[in-house]
Coordinates of N, CA and C in Angstrom, one line a residue:
M1 N 207.6 2.4 -93.0 CA 206.9 1.2 -92.6 C 205.5 1.1 -93.2
K2 N 205.2 0.0 -93.7 CA 203.9 -0.1 -94.4 C 202.7 0.0 -93.4
G3 N 201.7 0.8 -93.8 CA 200.6 1.0 -92.9 C 200.8 2.1 -91.9
F4 N 201.9 2.7 -91.9 CA 202.2 3.8 -90.9 C 201.6 5.1 -91.4
A5 N 200.8 5.8 -90.6 CA 200.3 7.1 -91.0 C 200.7 8.2 -90.0
L6 N 201.4 9.2 -90.4 CA 202.0 10.2 -89.6 C 201.0 10.8 -88.6
R7 N 199.8 11.1 -89.1 CA 198.8 11.8 -88.2 C 197.7 10.8 -87.7
K8 N 197.8 9.5 -87.9 CA 196.7 8.6 -87.5 C 197.2 7.4 -86.7
T9 N 198.5 7.1 -86.7 CA 198.9 5.9 -86.1 C 198.7 6.0 -84.6
V10 N 198.2 4.8 -84.0 CA 198.0 4.8 -82.6 C 198.9 3.7 -82.0
V11 N 199.6 4.1 -80.9 CA 200.5 3.2 -80.2 C 199.7 2.8 -78.9
P12 N 199.7 1.5 -78.7 CA 199.0 1.0 -77.4 C 199.8 1.5 -76.2
M13 N 199.1 2.4 -75.4 CA 199.8 3.0 -74.3 C 198.8 3.5 -73.2
D14 N 199.3 3.9 -72.1 CA 198.4 4.5 -71.1 C 198.5 6.0 -71.2
F15 N 197.7 6.7 -70.5 CA 197.8 8.2 -70.5 C 198.8 8.6 -69.5
P16 N 199.6 9.7 -69.8 CA 200.7 10.2 -69.0 C 200.3 10.9 -67.6
L17 N 199.0 11.1 -67.4 CA 198.6 11.7 -66.1 C 197.5 10.8 -65.6
A18 N 197.4 10.9 -64.2 CA 196.4 10.1 -63.5 C 194.9 10.6 -63.9
R19 N 194.0 9.7 -63.8 CA 192.6 10.0 -64.1 C 192.1 11.1 -63.2
K20 N 192.4 11.2 -62.0 CA 191.9 12.2 -61.0 C 192.4 13.6 -61.3
V21 N 193.4 13.7 -62.1 CA 194.1 15.0 -62.4 C 193.2 15.8 -63.4
R22 N 193.1 17.1 -63.2 CA 192.5 18.0 -64.2 C 193.5 18.4 -65.2
Y23 N 193.3 18.2 -66.5 CA 194.2 18.5 -67.5 C 193.4 18.8 -68.8
R24 N 194.2 19.4 -69.7 CA 193.6 19.8 -71.0 C 194.7 19.7 -72.1
Y25 N 194.3 19.3 -73.3 CA 195.3 19.2 -74.4 C 194.5 19.3 -75.7
F26 N 195.2 19.5 -76.8 CA 194.5 19.5 -78.1 C 195.6 19.1 -79.1
S27 N 195.2 18.9 -80.3 CA 196.2 18.5 -81.3 C 197.0 19.7 -81.8
G28 N 198.2 19.8 -81.2 CA 199.1 20.9 -81.6 C 200.2 20.5 -82.5
F29 N 200.1 19.3 -83.0 CA 201.2 18.7 -83.8 C 201.4 19.5 -85.1
L30 N 202.6 19.9 -85.4 CA 203.0 20.6 -86.6 C 202.6 22.1 -86.6
E31 N 202.1 22.6 -85.4 CA 201.9 24.1 -85.3 C 203.2 24.8 -85.4
P32 N 203.2 26.1 -85.8 CA 204.5 26.9 -85.9 C 205.1 27.0 -84.5
R33 N 206.5 26.9 -84.5 CA 207.3 27.1 -83.3 C 208.5 27.9 -83.7
V34 N 209.1 28.6 -82.8 CA 210.3 29.4 -83.0 C 211.5 28.5 -82.6
G35 N 212.6 28.7 -83.4 CA 213.8 28.0 -83.1 C 214.4 27.2 -84.2
Q36 N 215.6 26.8 -84.1 CA 216.4 26.1 -85.1 C 215.8 24.7 -85.4
V37 N 215.7 24.3 -86.6 CA 215.2 23.0 -87.0 C 216.4 22.1 -87.0
R38 N 216.4 21.0 -86.2 CA 217.4 20.0 -86.2 C 216.9 18.8 -87.1
W39 N 217.7 17.9 -87.4 CA 217.3 16.8 -88.3 C 216.1 16.0 -87.8
Y40 N 216.0 16.0 -86.5 CA 214.9 15.3 -85.9 C 213.6 16.1 -85.6
N41 N 213.6 17.4 -86.1 CA 212.4 18.2 -85.9 C 211.7 18.4 -87.2
H42 N 210.3 18.5 -87.1 CA 209.5 18.7 -88.3 C 209.7 20.2 -88.7
A43 N 209.5 20.5 -90.0 CA 209.6 21.8 -90.5 C 208.2 22.2 -91.1
R44 N 207.9 23.5 -91.1 CA 206.6 24.0 -91.6 C 206.8 24.8 -92.8
G45 N 208.0 25.0 -93.3 CA 208.2 25.8 -94.5 C 209.7 26.3 -94.4
K46 N 209.9 27.3 -95.3 CA 211.3 27.8 -95.5 C 211.2 29.3 -95.6
T47 N 212.2 30.0 -95.1 CA 212.3 31.5 -95.3 C 212.8 31.7 -96.7
S48 N 212.9 33.0 -97.2 CA 213.4 33.3 -98.5 C 214.8 32.9 -98.7
D49 N 215.6 32.8 -97.6 CA 217.0 32.4 -97.8 C 217.2 30.9 -97.6
G50 N 216.1 30.1 -97.5 CA 216.1 28.7 -97.4 C 216.2 28.1 -96.0
T51 N 216.2 28.9 -95.0 CA 216.2 28.4 -93.6 C 214.9 27.8 -93.3
L52 N 215.0 26.6 -92.7 CA 213.7 25.8 -92.4 C 213.1 26.5 -91.2
L53 N 211.7 26.5 -91.2 CA 210.9 27.0 -90.1 C 210.4 25.8 -89.2
R54 N 210.6 25.9 -87.9 CA 210.3 24.8 -87.1 C 208.8 24.6 -86.8
A55 N 208.4 23.3 -86.7 CA 207.0 23.0 -86.4 C 207.0 22.2 -85.1
H56 N 205.9 22.1 -84.4 CA 205.7 21.4 -83.1 C 205.8 19.9 -83.4
D57 N 206.6 19.2 -82.6 CA 206.8 17.8 -82.8 C 205.9 16.9 -81.9
G58 N 205.1 17.6 -81.1 CA 204.3 16.8 -80.1 C 203.0 17.5 -79.7
V59 N 202.5 17.2 -78.5 CA 201.3 17.7 -78.0 C 201.6 18.2 -76.6
D60 N 201.1 19.4 -76.2 CA 201.3 19.9 -74.9 C 200.1 19.6 -74.0
I61 N 200.3 19.0 -72.9 CA 199.2 18.7 -72.0 C 199.4 19.6 -70.7
Y62 N 198.3 20.4 -70.5 CA 198.4 21.4 -69.4 C 197.7 20.8 -68.2
A63 N 198.4 21.1 -67.0 CA 197.8 20.7 -65.7 C 198.5 21.5 -64.7
A64 N 198.2 21.3 -63.4 CA 198.8 22.0 -62.3 C 200.3 21.8 -62.2
M65 N 201.1 22.8 -61.9 CA 202.5 22.7 -61.6 C 202.8 21.5 -60.7
R66 N 203.8 20.7 -61.0 CA 204.3 19.6 -60.3 C 203.3 18.4 -60.2
T67 N 202.4 18.3 -61.2 CA 201.6 17.1 -61.3 C 202.5 15.9 -61.7
P68 N 202.3 14.8 -61.0 CA 203.1 13.6 -61.4 C 202.8 13.1 -62.8
L69 N 203.9 12.8 -63.5 CA 203.8 12.3 -64.8 C 204.1 10.8 -64.8
L70 N 203.3 10.0 -65.5 CA 203.3 8.6 -65.4 C 203.9 7.9 -66.7
A71 N 204.5 6.8 -66.6 CA 205.0 6.0 -67.7 C 203.8 5.5 -68.5
V72 N 203.9 5.8 -69.8 CA 202.8 5.3 -70.7 C 203.0 3.9 -71.2
V73 N 204.3 3.5 -71.2 CA 204.6 2.1 -71.6 C 205.7 1.6 -70.6
S74 N 205.9 0.3 -70.6 CA 207.0 -0.3 -69.8 C 208.2 -0.3 -70.7
G75 N 209.4 0.1 -70.1 CA 210.6 0.1 -70.9 C 211.8 0.6 -70.2
T76 N 212.7 1.2 -70.9 CA 214.0 1.7 -70.3 C 214.1 3.2 -70.5
I77 N 214.6 3.9 -69.5 CA 214.8 5.3 -69.6 C 216.1 5.5 -70.4
V78 N 216.0 6.3 -71.5 CA 217.2 6.5 -72.4 C 217.6 8.0 -72.3
D79 N 218.8 8.3 -72.7 CA 219.3 9.7 -72.7 C 219.0 10.3 -74.0
P80 N 218.2 11.4 -74.1 CA 217.9 12.0 -75.4 C 219.1 12.5 -76.1
A81 N 220.1 12.9 -75.4 CA 221.3 13.4 -76.0 C 222.1 12.4 -76.8
T82 N 221.9 11.1 -76.5 CA 222.6 10.0 -77.2 C 221.7 9.6 -78.4
V83 N 220.4 9.9 -78.4 CA 219.5 9.5 -79.5 C 219.4 10.6 -80.5
W84 N 219.2 11.8 -80.1 CA 219.0 12.9 -81.0 C 220.2 13.9 -80.9
K85 N 221.1 14.0 -81.9 CA 222.2 14.9 -81.8 C 222.1 15.9 -82.9
P86 N 222.4 17.2 -82.6 CA 222.7 17.7 -81.3 C 221.5 17.9 -80.5
W87 N 221.5 17.5 -79.2 CA 220.3 17.6 -78.3 C 220.3 19.1 -77.8
N88 N 219.1 19.6 -77.6 CA 219.0 21.0 -77.2 C 218.3 21.1 -75.9
P89 N 219.0 21.0 -74.7 CA 218.3 21.0 -73.4 C 217.7 22.4 -73.1
A90 N 218.3 23.4 -73.7 CA 217.7 24.8 -73.5 C 216.3 24.8 -74.0
R91 N 216.0 24.1 -75.1 CA 214.6 24.1 -75.6 C 213.7 23.1 -74.8
Y92 N 214.1 21.9 -74.6 CA 213.3 20.9 -73.9 C 213.3 21.0 -72.4
G93 N 214.3 21.6 -71.8 CA 214.3 21.6 -70.3 C 214.6 20.2 -69.8
L94 N 214.1 20.0 -68.6 CA 214.3 18.6 -68.0 C 213.4 17.7 -68.8
T95 N 214.0 16.6 -69.2 CA 213.3 15.6 -70.1 C 213.5 14.2 -69.7
V96 N 212.5 13.4 -69.9 CA 212.5 11.9 -69.7 C 212.1 11.3 -71.0
V97 N 212.8 10.3 -71.4 CA 212.5 9.5 -72.6 C 212.4 8.0 -72.2
I98 N 211.3 7.4 -72.5 CA 211.2 5.9 -72.3 C 211.2 5.2 -73.7
Q99 N 212.1 4.2 -73.8 CA 212.1 3.4 -75.0 C 211.3 2.1 -74.6
S100 N 210.2 1.9 -75.3 CA 209.3 0.8 -75.0 C 210.0 -0.6 -75.2
G101 N 209.7 -1.4 -74.2 CA 210.1 -2.8 -74.3 C 209.0 -3.8 -74.5
E102 N 207.8 -3.2 -74.7 CA 206.6 -4.0 -74.9 C 206.5 -4.5 -76.3
P103 N 206.0 -5.7 -76.5 CA 205.9 -6.3 -77.8 C 205.1 -5.5 -78.8
T104 N 204.0 -4.9 -78.4 CA 203.1 -4.1 -79.3 C 203.7 -2.7 -79.7
S105 N 204.8 -2.3 -79.0 CA 205.3 -1.0 -79.3 C 206.8 -1.0 -79.2
L106 N 207.5 -2.1 -79.4 CA 208.9 -2.3 -79.2 C 209.7 -1.3 -79.9
G107 N 210.6 -0.6 -79.2 CA 211.5 0.4 -79.7 C 210.9 1.8 -79.9
Y108 N 209.6 1.9 -79.8 CA 209.0 3.3 -79.8 C 209.4 4.0 -78.6
R109 N 209.5 5.4 -78.7 CA 210.0 6.2 -77.6 C 208.9 7.2 -77.3
A110 N 208.7 7.4 -76.0 CA 207.8 8.5 -75.4 C 208.7 9.5 -74.8
L111 N 208.5 10.8 -75.2 CA 209.3 11.9 -74.7 C 208.5 12.8 -73.9
Y112 N 208.9 13.2 -72.7 CA 208.2 14.1 -71.8 C 209.2 15.3 -71.5
A113 N 208.8 16.5 -71.9 CA 209.7 17.6 -71.7 C 209.1 18.7 -70.9
H114 N 210.0 19.6 -70.4 CA 209.6 20.8 -69.5 C 209.3 20.4 -68.1
L115 N 209.9 19.2 -67.7 CA 209.6 18.7 -66.3 C 210.1 19.7 -65.2
D116 N 209.5 19.7 -64.1 CA 210.0 20.5 -63.0 C 211.0 19.6 -62.2
S117 N 210.8 18.3 -62.2 CA 211.8 17.4 -61.5 C 211.7 16.1 -62.2
V118 N 212.8 15.3 -62.1 CA 212.9 14.0 -62.7 C 213.1 12.9 -61.6
A119 N 212.3 11.8 -61.6 CA 212.3 10.8 -60.6 C 213.0 9.5 -61.0
V120 N 213.5 9.5 -62.2 CA 214.1 8.2 -62.8 C 215.5 8.5 -63.3
K121 N 216.3 7.5 -63.5 CA 217.7 7.6 -64.0 C 217.8 6.9 -65.4
I122 N 218.8 7.4 -66.2 CA 219.1 6.7 -67.4 C 219.4 5.3 -67.2
G123 N 218.9 4.4 -68.0 CA 219.1 3.0 -67.9 C 218.1 2.2 -67.0
Q124 N 217.3 3.0 -66.2 CA 216.4 2.4 -65.3 C 215.2 1.8 -66.0
H125 N 214.7 0.6 -65.6 CA 213.5 0.0 -66.1 C 212.3 0.6 -65.4
V126 N 211.3 0.9 -66.2 CA 210.0 1.4 -65.6 C 208.8 0.6 -66.1
E127 N 207.8 0.6 -65.3 CA 206.5 -0.1 -65.7 C 205.5 1.0 -66.0
R128 N 204.5 0.6 -66.7 CA 203.3 1.5 -67.0 C 202.8 2.0 -65.6
G129 N 202.6 3.3 -65.6 CA 202.1 4.0 -64.3 C 203.1 4.4 -63.3
D130 N 204.4 4.0 -63.5 CA 205.4 4.5 -62.6 C 205.6 6.0 -62.8
V131 N 205.9 6.7 -61.7 CA 206.1 8.2 -61.7 C 207.5 8.4 -62.3
L132 N 207.5 9.3 -63.3 CA 208.8 9.6 -64.0 C 209.3 10.9 -63.5
G133 N 208.4 11.8 -63.1 CA 208.8 13.2 -62.7 C 207.6 14.0 -62.5
R134 N 207.8 15.3 -62.5 CA 206.7 16.2 -62.3 C 206.6 17.3 -63.3
L135 N 205.4 17.6 -63.7 CA 205.1 18.6 -64.8 C 205.7 19.9 -64.4
G136 N 206.2 20.7 -65.3 CA 206.8 22.0 -65.0 C 206.8 23.0 -66.1
I137 N 207.8 23.9 -66.1 CA 208.0 24.9 -67.1 C 209.4 25.2 -67.4
T138 N 210.2 24.1 -67.5 CA 211.7 24.3 -67.8 C 211.9 24.4 -69.3
G139 N 213.1 24.7 -69.7 CA 213.5 24.9 -71.1 C 212.8 26.2 -71.6
N140 N 212.3 26.1 -72.9 CA 211.7 27.3 -73.5 C 210.2 27.4 -73.0
A141 N 209.8 26.7 -72.0 CA 208.4 26.8 -71.5 C 208.4 27.7 -70.2
R142 N 209.4 28.4 -69.9 CA 209.5 29.2 -68.7 C 208.4 30.3 -68.6
R143 N 208.0 30.8 -69.7 CA 207.0 31.9 -69.8 C 205.6 31.4 -70.2
T144 N 205.3 30.1 -70.0 CA 204.1 29.5 -70.4 C 203.3 29.0 -69.2
N145 N 202.1 28.5 -69.4 CA 201.4 27.8 -68.3 C 202.1 26.4 -68.1
P146 N 202.1 25.9 -66.9 CA 202.7 24.6 -66.7 C 202.1 23.5 -67.7
H147 N 203.0 22.7 -68.3 CA 202.6 21.7 -69.2 C 203.7 20.7 -69.4
V148 N 203.3 19.5 -69.9 CA 204.3 18.6 -70.4 C 204.2 18.6 -71.9
H149 N 205.3 18.7 -72.5 CA 205.4 18.5 -74.0 C 205.6 17.0 -74.2
F150 N 204.7 16.4 -74.9 CA 204.7 14.9 -75.0 C 204.9 14.6 -76.5
E151 N 205.9 13.7 -76.8 CA 206.1 13.3 -78.1 C 206.1 11.7 -78.2
L152 N 205.8 11.2 -79.3 CA 206.0 9.8 -79.7 C 206.9 9.8 -80.8
R153 N 207.9 8.8 -80.8 CA 208.9 8.7 -81.9 C 209.0 7.2 -82.2
A154 N 209.0 7.0 -83.5 CA 209.1 5.6 -84.1 C 210.5 5.1 -84.0
P155 N 210.6 3.7 -84.0 CA 212.0 3.1 -84.1 C 212.5 3.1 -85.5
F156 N 212.0 3.8 -86.4 CA 212.4 3.9 -87.8 C 212.2 5.3 -88.3
L157 N 212.8 5.7 -89.4 CA 212.6 7.0 -89.9 C 211.4 7.0 -90.9
I158 N 210.6 8.1 -90.8 CA 209.4 8.2 -91.6 C 209.6 9.2 -92.7
P159 N 209.5 8.9 -94.0 CA 209.6 9.9 -95.0 C 208.4 10.8 -95.0
V160 N 208.7 12.1 -94.9 CA 207.7 13.2 -94.8 C 208.0 14.3 -95.8
R161 N 207.0 14.7 -96.6 CA 207.2 15.8 -97.5 C 207.0 17.1 -96.7
E162 N 208.0 17.9 -96.5 CA 207.9 19.1 -95.8 C 208.9 20.1 -96.4
A163 N 208.5 21.4 -96.4 CA 209.3 22.5 -96.9 C 210.0 22.2 -98.2
G164 N 209.2 21.6 -99.1 CA 209.7 21.5 -100.5 C 210.6 20.3 -100.7
S165 N 210.8 19.4 -99.7 CA 211.6 18.2 -100.0 C 211.1 17.1 -99.1
T166 N 211.7 15.9 -99.3 CA 211.3 14.8 -98.4 C 212.4 14.7 -97.3
R167 N 211.9 14.7 -96.1 CA 212.8 14.6 -94.9 C 212.4 13.3 -94.3
R168 N 213.4 12.7 -93.5 CA 213.2 11.5 -92.8 C 213.3 11.7 -91.3
L169 N 212.1 11.5 -90.6 CA 212.0 11.9 -89.2 C 211.4 10.7 -88.4
D170 N 211.6 10.7 -87.1 CA 211.0 9.7 -86.3 C 209.8 10.1 -85.5
A171 N 209.6 11.5 -85.4 CA 208.4 12.0 -84.7 C 207.1 11.9 -85.5
F172 N 206.1 11.5 -84.8 CA 204.8 11.4 -85.4 C 203.7 11.9 -84.4
D173 N 202.5 12.2 -84.9 CA 201.5 12.8 -84.1 C 201.1 11.9 -82.9
P174 N 201.3 12.4 -81.7 CA 200.9 11.6 -80.5 C 199.4 11.7 -80.2
Y175 N 198.7 12.7 -80.8 CA 197.3 13.0 -80.4 C 196.4 11.8 -80.5
P176 N 196.4 11.0 -81.6 CA 195.5 9.8 -81.7 C 195.8 8.8 -80.6
S177 N 197.0 8.6 -80.2 CA 197.4 7.7 -79.1 C 196.9 8.2 -77.8
L178 N 197.1 9.5 -77.6 CA 196.6 10.2 -76.3 C 195.1 10.1 -76.2
V179 N 194.4 10.4 -77.2 CA 192.9 10.3 -77.2 C 192.5 8.8 -76.9
R180 N 193.1 7.9 -77.5 CA 192.7 6.5 -77.3 C 193.0 6.1 -75.8
A181 N 194.1 6.6 -75.3 CA 194.5 6.2 -73.9 C 193.8 7.1 -72.8
D182 N 193.2 8.2 -73.2 CA 192.7 9.1 -72.2 C 191.5 8.5 -71.5
P183 N 191.6 8.3 -70.1 CA 190.5 7.7 -69.4 C 189.3 8.6 -69.3
K184 N 189.3 9.8 -69.7 CA 188.2 10.7 -69.6 C 187.4 10.9 -70.9
R185 N 187.9 10.2 -71.9 CA 187.2 10.3 -73.2 C 186.4 9.1 -73.5

C-alpha cells in the first residue's frame, strides 16, 4: 500500500489499558525471539542451514496480573486460527483479535495475547473501551512478568526485506500507534 511504513504507520485507536492503570512498554518490535517462524511471523535472520530465526511481531505491555484489557477499535472478534494458519496457541496462549469495522482502520486487526481470561466470543461486536479479557501469562509467557503481547496487522500483505529475501507479512510495528493513543504521553 502506497505510503505505508512498517515502523512508522499510525492506526487511529485507543490505548488497550485504562488511564488509571500502572503500565510500562517499549518498542520491542523485531527483537529476537525463540520459536519456529510461520509465514505470518517476522524473521531476524537465518541459521547456517537456512532456518529462519523468529523476530517479535508486536509490543509487550506490562501491568498487574488480571488488569482489564480494552478494545482499541470498534469491530468484530475473529478467530486467529482461521486467519493465520497454522495458528500456534502454545505460543500465544489465550488470545483475542478484533477486526476493525471503523472507516479509518477498516480491516486492520488488533491482537492481544497471553491473556489470563477472555470476556468475548468469536463473532461478537465490540466498541472501543469494551473489556475483552484480562492480562496474564498464558502461552510462552508463563515464566515472564504479566503482560499483554499486542500486535497490529494490516488488511493487506506488506513486502518486507528480511533474512536475505522479500517476505510478505501483515504485521507492522504497533509502537507508534500505542504512543499516539497513550493517555499518559
